[in-house]
Coordinates of C-alpha atoms and ligand atoms in Angstrom, one line a residue:
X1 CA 30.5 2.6 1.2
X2 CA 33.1 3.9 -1.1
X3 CA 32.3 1.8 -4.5
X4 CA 30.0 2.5 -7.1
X5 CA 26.5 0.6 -5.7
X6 CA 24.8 -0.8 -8.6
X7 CA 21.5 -3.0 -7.5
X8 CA 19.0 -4.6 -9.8
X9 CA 15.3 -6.0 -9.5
X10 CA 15.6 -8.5 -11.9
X11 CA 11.8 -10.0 -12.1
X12 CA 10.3 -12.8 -14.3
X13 CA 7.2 -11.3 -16.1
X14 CA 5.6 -14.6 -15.1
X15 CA 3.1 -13.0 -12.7
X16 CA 1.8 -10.7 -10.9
X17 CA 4.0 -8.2 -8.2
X18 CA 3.8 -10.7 -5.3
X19 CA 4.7 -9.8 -1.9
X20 CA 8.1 -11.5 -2.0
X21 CA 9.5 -10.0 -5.0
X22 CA 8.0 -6.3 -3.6
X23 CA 10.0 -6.6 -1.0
X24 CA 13.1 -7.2 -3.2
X25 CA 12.8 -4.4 -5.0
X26 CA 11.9 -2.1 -2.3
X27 CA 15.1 -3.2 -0.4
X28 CA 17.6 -2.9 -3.6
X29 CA 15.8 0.4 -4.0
X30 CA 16.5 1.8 -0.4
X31 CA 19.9 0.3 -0.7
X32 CA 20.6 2.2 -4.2
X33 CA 18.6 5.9 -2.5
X34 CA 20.3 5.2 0.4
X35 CA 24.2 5.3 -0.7
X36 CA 23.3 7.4 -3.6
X37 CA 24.1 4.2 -6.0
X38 CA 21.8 3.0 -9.5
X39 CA 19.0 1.1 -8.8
X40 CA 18.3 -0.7 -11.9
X41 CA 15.4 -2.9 -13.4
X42 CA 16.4 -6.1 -15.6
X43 CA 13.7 -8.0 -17.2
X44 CA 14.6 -12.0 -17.1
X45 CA 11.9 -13.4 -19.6
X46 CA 14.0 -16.3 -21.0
X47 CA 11.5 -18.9 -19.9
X48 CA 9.4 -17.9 -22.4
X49 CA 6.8 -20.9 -21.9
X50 CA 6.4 -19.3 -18.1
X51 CA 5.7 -15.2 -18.9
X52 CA 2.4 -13.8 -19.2
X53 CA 1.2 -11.2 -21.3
X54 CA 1.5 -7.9 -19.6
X55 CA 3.6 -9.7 -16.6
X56 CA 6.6 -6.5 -17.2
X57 CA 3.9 -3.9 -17.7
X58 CA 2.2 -5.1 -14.4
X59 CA 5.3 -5.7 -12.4
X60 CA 7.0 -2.0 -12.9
X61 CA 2.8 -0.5 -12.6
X62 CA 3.1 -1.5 -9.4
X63 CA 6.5 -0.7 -8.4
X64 CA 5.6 3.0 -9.5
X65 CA 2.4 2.5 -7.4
X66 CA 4.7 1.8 -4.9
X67 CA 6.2 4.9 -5.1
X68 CA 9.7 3.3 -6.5
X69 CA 11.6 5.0 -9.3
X70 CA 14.1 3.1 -11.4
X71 CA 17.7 5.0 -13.2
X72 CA 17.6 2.0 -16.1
X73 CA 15.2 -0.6 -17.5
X74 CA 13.9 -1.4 -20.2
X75 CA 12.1 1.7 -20.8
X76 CA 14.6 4.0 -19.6
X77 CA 17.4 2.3 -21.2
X78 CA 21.2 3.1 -20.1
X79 CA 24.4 2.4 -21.0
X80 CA 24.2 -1.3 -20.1
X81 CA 21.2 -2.1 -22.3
X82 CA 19.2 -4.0 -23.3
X83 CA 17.2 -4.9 -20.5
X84 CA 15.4 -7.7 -21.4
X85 CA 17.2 -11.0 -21.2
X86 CA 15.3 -12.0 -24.5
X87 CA 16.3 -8.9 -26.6
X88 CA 20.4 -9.5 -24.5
X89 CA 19.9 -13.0 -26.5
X90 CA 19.0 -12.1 -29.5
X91 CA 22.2 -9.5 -29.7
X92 CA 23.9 -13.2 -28.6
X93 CA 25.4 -11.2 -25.4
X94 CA 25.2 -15.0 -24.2
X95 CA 26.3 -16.7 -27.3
X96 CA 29.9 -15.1 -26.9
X97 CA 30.4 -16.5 -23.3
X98 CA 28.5 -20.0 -23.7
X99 CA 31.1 -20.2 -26.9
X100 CA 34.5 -19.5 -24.9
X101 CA 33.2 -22.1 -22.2
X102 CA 32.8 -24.2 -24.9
X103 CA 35.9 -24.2 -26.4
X104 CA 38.3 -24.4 -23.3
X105 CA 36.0 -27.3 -22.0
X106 CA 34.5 -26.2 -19.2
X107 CA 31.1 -26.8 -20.8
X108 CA 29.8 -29.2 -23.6
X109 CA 26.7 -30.5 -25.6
X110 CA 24.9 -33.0 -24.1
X111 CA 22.3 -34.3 -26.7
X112 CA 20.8 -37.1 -23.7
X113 CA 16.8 -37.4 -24.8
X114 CA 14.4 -36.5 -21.4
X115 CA 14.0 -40.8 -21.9
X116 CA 17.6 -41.0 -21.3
X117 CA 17.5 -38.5 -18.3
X118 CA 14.3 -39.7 -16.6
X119 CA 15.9 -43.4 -16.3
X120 CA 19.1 -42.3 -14.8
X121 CA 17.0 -40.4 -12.8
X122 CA 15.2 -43.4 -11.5
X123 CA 18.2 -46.1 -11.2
X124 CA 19.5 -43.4 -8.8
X125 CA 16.6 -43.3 -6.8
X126 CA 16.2 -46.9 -6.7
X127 CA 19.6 -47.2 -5.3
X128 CA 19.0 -44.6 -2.9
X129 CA 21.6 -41.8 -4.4
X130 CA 21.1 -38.2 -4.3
X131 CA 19.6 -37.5 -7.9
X132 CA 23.4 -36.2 -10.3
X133 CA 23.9 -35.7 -13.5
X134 CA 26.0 -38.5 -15.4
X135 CA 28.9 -36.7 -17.5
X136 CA 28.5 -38.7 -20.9
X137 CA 31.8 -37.9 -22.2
X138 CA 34.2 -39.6 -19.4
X139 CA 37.7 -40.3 -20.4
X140 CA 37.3 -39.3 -24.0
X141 CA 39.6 -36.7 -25.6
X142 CA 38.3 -33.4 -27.5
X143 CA 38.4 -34.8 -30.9
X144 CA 36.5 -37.9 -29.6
X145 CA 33.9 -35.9 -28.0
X146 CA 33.4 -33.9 -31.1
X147 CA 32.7 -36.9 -32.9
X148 CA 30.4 -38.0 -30.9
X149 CA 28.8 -34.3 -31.5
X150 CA 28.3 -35.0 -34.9
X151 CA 26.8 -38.6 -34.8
X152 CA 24.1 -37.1 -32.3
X153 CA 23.2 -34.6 -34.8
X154 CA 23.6 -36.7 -37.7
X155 CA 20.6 -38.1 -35.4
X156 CA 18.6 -35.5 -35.5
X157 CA 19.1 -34.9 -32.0
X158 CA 19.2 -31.1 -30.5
X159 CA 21.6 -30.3 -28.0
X160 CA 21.7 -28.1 -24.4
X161 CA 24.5 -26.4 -23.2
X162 CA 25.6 -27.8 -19.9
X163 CA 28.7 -26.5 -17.3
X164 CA 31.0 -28.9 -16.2
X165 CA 30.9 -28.6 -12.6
X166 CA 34.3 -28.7 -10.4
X167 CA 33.0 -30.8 -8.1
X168 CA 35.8 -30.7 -6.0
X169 CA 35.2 -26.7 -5.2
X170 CA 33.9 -25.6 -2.2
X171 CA 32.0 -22.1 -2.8
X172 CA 31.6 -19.8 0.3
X173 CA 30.8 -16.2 0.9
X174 CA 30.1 -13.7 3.2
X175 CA 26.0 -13.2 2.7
X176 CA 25.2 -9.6 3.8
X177 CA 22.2 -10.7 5.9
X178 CA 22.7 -14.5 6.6
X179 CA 26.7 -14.1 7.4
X180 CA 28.9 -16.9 6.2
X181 CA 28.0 -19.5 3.6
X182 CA 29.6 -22.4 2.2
X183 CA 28.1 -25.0 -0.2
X184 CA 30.0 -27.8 -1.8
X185 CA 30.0 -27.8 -5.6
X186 CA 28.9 -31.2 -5.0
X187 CA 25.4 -30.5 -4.0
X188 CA 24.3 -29.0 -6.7
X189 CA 23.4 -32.0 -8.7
X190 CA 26.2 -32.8 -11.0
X191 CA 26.5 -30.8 -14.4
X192 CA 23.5 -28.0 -15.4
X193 CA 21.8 -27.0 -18.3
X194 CA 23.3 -23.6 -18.9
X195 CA 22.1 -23.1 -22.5
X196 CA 18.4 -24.8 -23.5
X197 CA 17.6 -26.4 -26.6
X198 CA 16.0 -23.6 -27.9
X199 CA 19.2 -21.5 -27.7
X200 CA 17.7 -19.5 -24.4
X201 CA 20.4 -19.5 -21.8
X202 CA 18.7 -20.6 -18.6
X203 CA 18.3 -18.1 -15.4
X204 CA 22.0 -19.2 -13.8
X205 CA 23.9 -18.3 -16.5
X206 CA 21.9 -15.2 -17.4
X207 CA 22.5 -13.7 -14.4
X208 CA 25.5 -13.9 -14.1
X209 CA 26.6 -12.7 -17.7
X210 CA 24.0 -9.5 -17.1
X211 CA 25.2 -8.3 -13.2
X212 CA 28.8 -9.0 -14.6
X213 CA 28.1 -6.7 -17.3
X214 CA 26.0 -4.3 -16.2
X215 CA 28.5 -4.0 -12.8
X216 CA 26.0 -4.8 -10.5
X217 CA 27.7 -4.3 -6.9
X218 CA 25.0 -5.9 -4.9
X219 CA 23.1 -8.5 -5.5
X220 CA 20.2 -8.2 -3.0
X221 CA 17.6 -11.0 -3.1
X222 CA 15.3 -13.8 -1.7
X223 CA 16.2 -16.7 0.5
X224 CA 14.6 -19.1 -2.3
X225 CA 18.2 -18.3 -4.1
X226 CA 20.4 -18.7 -1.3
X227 CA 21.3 -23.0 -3.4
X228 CA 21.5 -21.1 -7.2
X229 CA 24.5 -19.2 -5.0
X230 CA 27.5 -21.6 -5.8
X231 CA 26.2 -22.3 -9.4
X232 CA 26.6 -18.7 -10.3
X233 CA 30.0 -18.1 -8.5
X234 CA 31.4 -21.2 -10.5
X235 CA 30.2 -19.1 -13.5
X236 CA 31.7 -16.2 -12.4
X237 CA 35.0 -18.2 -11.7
X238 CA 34.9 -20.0 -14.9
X239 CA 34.7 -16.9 -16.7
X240 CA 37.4 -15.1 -14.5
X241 CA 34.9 -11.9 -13.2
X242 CA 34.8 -10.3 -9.6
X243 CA 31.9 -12.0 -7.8
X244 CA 29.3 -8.9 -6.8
X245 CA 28.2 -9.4 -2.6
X246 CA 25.2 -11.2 -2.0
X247 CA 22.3 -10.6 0.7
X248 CA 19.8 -13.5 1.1
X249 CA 16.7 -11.8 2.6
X250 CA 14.8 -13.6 5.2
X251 CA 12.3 -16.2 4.1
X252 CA 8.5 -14.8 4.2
X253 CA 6.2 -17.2 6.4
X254 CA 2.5 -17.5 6.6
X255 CA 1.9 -15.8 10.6
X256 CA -0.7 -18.2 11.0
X257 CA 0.8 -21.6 9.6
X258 CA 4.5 -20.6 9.9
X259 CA 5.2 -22.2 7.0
X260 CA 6.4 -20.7 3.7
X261 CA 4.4 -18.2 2.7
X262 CA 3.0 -20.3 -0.6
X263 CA 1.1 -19.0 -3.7
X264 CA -1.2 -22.0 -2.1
X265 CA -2.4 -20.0 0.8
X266 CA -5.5 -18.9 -0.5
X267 CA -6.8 -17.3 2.3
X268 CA -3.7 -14.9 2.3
X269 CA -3.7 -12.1 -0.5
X270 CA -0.3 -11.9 -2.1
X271 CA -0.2 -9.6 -4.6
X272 CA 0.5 -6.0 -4.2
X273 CA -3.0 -5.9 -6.8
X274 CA -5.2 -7.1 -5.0
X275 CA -4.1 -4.9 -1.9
X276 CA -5.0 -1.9 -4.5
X277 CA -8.0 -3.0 -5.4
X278 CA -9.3 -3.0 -2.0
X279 CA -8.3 0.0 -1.9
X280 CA -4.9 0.3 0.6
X281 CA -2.8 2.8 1.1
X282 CA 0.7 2.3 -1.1
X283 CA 2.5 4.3 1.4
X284 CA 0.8 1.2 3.9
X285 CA 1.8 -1.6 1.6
X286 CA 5.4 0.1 1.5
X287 CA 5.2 0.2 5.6
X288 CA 4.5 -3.2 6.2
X289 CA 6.5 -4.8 3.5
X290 CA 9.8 -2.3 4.6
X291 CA 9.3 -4.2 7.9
X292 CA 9.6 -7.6 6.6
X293 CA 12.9 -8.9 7.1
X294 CA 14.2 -5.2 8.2
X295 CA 13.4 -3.2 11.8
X296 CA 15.1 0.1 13.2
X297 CA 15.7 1.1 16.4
X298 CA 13.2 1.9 19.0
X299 CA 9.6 0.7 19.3
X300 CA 8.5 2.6 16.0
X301 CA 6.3 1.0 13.1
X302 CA 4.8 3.6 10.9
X303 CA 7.6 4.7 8.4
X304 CA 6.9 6.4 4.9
X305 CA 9.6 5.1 2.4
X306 CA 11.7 8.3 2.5
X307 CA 11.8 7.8 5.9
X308 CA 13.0 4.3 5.1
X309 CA 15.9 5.0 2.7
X310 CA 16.9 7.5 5.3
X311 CA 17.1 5.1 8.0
X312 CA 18.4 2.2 5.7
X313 CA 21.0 0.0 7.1
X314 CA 22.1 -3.8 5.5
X315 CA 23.4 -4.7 9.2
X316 CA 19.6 -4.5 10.2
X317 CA 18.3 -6.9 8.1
X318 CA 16.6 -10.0 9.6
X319 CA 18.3 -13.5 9.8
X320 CA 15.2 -15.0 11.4
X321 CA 12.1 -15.9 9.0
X322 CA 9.8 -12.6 8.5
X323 CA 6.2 -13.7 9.7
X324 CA 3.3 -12.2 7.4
X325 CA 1.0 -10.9 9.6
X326 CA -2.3 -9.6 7.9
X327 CA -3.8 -8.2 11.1
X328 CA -0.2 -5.8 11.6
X329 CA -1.0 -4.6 7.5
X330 CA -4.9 -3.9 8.1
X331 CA -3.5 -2.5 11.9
X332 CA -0.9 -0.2 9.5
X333 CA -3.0 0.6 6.7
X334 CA -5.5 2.3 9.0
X335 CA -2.8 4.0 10.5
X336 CA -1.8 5.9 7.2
X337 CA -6.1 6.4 6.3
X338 CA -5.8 8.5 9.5
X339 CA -2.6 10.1 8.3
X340 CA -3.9 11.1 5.2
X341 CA -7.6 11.4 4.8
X342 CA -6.4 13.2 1.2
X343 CA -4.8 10.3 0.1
X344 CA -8.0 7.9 0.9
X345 CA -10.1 10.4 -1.1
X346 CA -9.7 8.8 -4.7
X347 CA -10.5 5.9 -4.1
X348 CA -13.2 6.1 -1.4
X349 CA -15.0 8.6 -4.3
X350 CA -14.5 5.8 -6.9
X351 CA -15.9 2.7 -4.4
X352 CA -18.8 5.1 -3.8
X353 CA -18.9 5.3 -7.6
X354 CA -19.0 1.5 -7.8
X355 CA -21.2 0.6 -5.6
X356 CA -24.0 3.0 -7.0
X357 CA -24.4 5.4 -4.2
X358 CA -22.8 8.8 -6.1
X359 CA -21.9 10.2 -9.1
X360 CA -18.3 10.9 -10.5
X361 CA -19.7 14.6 -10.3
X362 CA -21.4 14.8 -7.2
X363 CA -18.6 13.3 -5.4
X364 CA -16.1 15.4 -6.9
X365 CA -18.8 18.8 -5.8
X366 CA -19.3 17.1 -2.4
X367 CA -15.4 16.2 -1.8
X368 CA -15.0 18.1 2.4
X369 CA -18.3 16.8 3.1
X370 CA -17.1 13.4 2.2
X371 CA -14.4 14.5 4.2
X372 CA -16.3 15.0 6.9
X373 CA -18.1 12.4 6.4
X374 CA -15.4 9.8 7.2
X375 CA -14.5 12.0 10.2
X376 CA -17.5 11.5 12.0
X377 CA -18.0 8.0 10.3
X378 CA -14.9 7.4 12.3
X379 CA -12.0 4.9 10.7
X380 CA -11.3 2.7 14.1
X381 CA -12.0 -0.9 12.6
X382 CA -11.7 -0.2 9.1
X383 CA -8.7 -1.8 7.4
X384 CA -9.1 -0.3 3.7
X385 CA -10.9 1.8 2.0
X386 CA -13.5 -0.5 0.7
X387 CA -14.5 -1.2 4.3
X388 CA -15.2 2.5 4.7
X389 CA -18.0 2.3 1.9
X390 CA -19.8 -0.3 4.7
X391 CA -19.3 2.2 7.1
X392 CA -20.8 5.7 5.4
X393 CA -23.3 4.0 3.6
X394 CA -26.0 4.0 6.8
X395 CA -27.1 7.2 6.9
X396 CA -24.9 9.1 4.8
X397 CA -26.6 7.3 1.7
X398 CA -29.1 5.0 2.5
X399 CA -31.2 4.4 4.9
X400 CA -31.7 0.9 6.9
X401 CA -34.7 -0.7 7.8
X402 CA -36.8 0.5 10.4
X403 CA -36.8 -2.8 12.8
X404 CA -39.7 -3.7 15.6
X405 CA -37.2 -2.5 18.2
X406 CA -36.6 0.6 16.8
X407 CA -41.2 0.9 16.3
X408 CA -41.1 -0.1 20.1
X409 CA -38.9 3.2 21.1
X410 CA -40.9 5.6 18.7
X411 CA -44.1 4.3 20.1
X412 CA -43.8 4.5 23.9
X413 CA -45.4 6.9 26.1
X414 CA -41.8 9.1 25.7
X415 CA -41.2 7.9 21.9
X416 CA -44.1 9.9 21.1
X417 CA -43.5 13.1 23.6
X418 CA -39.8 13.3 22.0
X419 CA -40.8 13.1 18.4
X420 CA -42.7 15.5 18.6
X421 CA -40.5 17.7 20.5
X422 CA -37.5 16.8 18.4
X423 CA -39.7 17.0 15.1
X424 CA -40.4 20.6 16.2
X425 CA -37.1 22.1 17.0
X426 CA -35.3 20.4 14.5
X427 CA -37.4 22.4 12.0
X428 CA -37.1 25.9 14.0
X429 CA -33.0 24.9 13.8
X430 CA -31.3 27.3 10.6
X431 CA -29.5 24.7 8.0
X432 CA -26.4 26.0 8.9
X433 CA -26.9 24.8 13.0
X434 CA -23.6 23.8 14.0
X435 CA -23.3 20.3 16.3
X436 CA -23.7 22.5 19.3
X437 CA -26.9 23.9 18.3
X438 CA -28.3 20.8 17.6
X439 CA -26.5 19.7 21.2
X440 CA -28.5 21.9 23.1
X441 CA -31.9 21.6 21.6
X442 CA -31.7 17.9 22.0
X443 CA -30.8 19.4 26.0
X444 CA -33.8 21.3 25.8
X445 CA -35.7 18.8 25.3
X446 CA -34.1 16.6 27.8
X447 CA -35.1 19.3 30.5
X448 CA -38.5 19.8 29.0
X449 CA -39.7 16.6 29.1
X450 CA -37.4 15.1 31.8
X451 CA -36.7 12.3 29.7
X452 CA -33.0 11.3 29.5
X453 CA -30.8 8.3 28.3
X454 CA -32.1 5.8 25.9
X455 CA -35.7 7.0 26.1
X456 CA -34.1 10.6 24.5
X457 CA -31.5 9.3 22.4
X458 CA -32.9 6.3 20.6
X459 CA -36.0 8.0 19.2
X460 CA -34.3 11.0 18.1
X461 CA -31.4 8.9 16.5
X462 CA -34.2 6.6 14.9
X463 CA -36.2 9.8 13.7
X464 CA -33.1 11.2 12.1
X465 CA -31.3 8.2 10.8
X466 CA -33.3 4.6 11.2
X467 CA -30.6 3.4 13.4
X468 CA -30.1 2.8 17.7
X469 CA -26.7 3.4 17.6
X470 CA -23.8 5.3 15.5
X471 CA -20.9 8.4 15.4
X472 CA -22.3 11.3 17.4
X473 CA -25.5 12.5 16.1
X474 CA -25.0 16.1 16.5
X475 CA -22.0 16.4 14.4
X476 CA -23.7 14.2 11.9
X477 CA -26.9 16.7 11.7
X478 CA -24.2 18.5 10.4
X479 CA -23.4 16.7 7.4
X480 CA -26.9 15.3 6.7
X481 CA -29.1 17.0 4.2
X482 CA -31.9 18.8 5.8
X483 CA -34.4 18.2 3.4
X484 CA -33.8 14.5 3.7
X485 CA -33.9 14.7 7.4
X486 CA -37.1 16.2 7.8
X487 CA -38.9 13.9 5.1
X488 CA -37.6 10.9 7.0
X489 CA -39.0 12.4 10.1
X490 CA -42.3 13.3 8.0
X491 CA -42.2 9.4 6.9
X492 CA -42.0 7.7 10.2
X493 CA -44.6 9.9 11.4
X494 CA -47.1 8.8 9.0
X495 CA -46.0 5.2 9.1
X496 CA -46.0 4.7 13.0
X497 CA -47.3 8.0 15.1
X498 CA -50.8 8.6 13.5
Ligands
LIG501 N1 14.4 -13.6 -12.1 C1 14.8 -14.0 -10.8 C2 13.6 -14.2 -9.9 O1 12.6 -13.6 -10.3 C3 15.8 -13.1 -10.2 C4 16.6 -13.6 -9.1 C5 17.8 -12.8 -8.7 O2 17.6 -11.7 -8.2 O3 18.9 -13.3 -9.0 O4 13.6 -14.8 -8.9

């Protein structure tokens, strides 16, 4: 690509990073890393009714978590600022625009009261009519229209902004992803509110004044905007501007439903948050999102997001709906735990934390034995890194109960004969016996007694660590504490054997 690639992430800070809006920011991002162009972040809060408190802060937190970086925002301003549409307002970067549509006619003031509206609104459904707005002003001249104006605010009566729409227009471009589009100035409901009551320009308009004037290239984005298309190119011919390309990105659907994937779904997690909080990998969420809508060549599916921007390519992005498949993200997140047992440590120490069973300190002391710990603990079905807590917790930390089954082992004719044979050359065993020193006692014993199988394994196991089954208990004696060890043995001896 020869031109300059500018690309924005233009969120609403009326939520939380959801999935969707993740994966528009990670693609603009590879698009920008990719060609070497500016990946920019604009904040659209003009809906001010809608944005939460700490929506930006929480949206570009988690982009960072991400691992994204951004050349402009609002915090790293550039030479396009500002950066948030309410601050671009206030400097009345809209104003001057909303004003020259104004005076050439190609928007007015429409003062019509939500009364008004809802009841044309209704006769049009009644007579079965597509719902379109009804241009108040037909057949009058400027001065005529002006008057009118003035008796409406001799009312009282505040106006909005709205575009007059060539209806007779036909809008069509060539969408990176979904190929060619055209949409009929007609179905987009008649003339729109481009400036509210309040003086806020509404998200339409905005846009398109801010990628105009920040030179935004690209404008890569969600399906969901694929029908605001034609309004903004009117905009952008109204005003006389180059139109930037557009990419539609493939709509997200529920794996299980196939339907949208909807804020409704409750049983499908959304937000990149919550996929924190349980502790996944970002380098996982990055994986699975990057595959959303997007695939490479060949058969591969674990990619780190360098890997990503190296591989980028707009022709491979998806036409055909991107399913959200939970399973493929647990499937991918234990794919980077094995990766990067180093990464998992933070926040395996601070679930450990959490649930009570170390301290800050002793986790940070006992770091390679944790290490080790989730090496032998073995991460096969684990999904995130709260799942692991599940799996160490039994012996590492806590022991289970003892259960009749396991009283039934220890107290048979060879329970007892391999207790006390265990008991014995567990103690003679240094505390630095390696697993194949505790491998061969526990092969001594086996010859000794000539007791093999279950009858050998499941009172020694139960001994050691009140459990039938579990990872390899020789490289477990390992990691176990000794002193714990032997006063567990001590305690089930006194409990059952005497
Ligand atoms: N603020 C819009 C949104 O969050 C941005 C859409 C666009 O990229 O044009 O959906």
């Amino acid at each position: 690509m020869t031109e300059d690639i500018r690309v924005r992430y233009a969120p609403s800070p009326t939520g939380h990073l959801h999935i969707g809006n993740a994966r528009t920011a990670i693609f603009n991002w590879l698009f920008a890393r990719h060609y070497n162009g500016t990946f920019i972040i604009r904040i659209e809060d003009t809906d001010s009714a809608r944005n939460i408190a700490d929506g930006e802060k929480s949206q570009l937190d988690n982009l960072a978590w991400l691992g994204l970086d951004w050349d402009e925002s609002p915090d790293k301003p550039g030479d396009y600022g500002p950066y948030r549409q309410s601050e671009r307002n206030e400097q009345g970067v809209y104003q001057e625009f909303i004003d020259a549509l104004l005076a050439n006619g190609q928007a007015y003031k429409s003062y019509k009261t939500s009364e008004q509206l809802a009841a044309e609104r209704e006769a049009q459904q009644a007579a079965k009519q597509a719902p379109h707005y009804i241009y108040e002003y037909e057949g009058l001249t400027n001065e005529e229209r002006e008057a009118k104006y003035a008796e409406f605010e001799a009312q009282g009566l505040k106006p909005v902004v709205r575009f007059r729409v060539p209806e007779e227009k036909v809008f069509a471009w060539d969408d990176i992803v979904k190929g060619h589009i055209e949409i009929g100035a007609k179905e987009v409901g008649g003339d729109w509110v481009i400036q509210k009551a309040d003086g806020m320009p509404t998200y339409n308009f905005a846009v398109v004044v801010d990628d105009h004037l920040m030179k935004i290239s690209h404008v890569l984005r969600g399906d969901d905007h694929v029908s605001n298309t034609p309004k903004q190119m009117m905009i952008y011919d109204a005003l006389g501007w180059d139109v930037p390309k557009f990419g539609h990105m493939a709509l997200i659907i529920n794996g299980e439903t196939g339907k949208k994937l909807s804020k409704r779904d409750e049983n499908v997690l959304q937000f990149v948050e919550q996929y924190k909080e349980l502790g996944y990998q970002p380098q996982a969420m990055v994986n699975f999102i990057g595959l959303l809508g997007w695939s490479p060549k060949g058969e591969d599916e674990i990619f780190s997001l360098e890997e990503f921007k190296n591989m980028f390519d707009e022709t491979r992005l998806s036409k055909a709906n991107a399913k959200f498949d939970q399973k493929k993200l647990e499937w991918i997140n234990n794919q980077w735990m094995r990766r990067d047992t180093d990464a998992v440590m933070p926040q395996l120490i601070q679930e450990l934390v959490n649930a009570d069973l170390i301290s800050e300190s002793d986790a940070q002391l006992k770091k390679d034995w944790l290490a080790d710990v989730i090496k032998i603990a073995g991460v096969d079905g684990i999904s995130y890194t709260r799942e692991i807590v599940a799996l160490v917790r039994k012996p590492f930390f806590e022991l289970g109960d003892v259960t009749d089954e396991m009283v039934d082992y220890l107290t048979s004719d060879d329970g007892r004969k391999v207790f006390d044979a265990w008991e014995a050359a567990y103690t003679a065993l240094p505390n630095d016996a390696t697993a194949e020193d505790y491998m061969s006692a526990i092969r001594g014993i086996q010859n000794d007694l000539e007791i093999k199988g279950r009858n050998l394994w499941n009172p020694i196991r139960i001994a050691t660590t009140h459990e039938i089954q579990g990872p390899n208990l020789p490289e477990m004696l390992v990691v176990l504490d000794k002193n714990t060890v032997l006063q567990t043995m001590a305690d089930i001896k006194q409990k059952y054997l005497n």
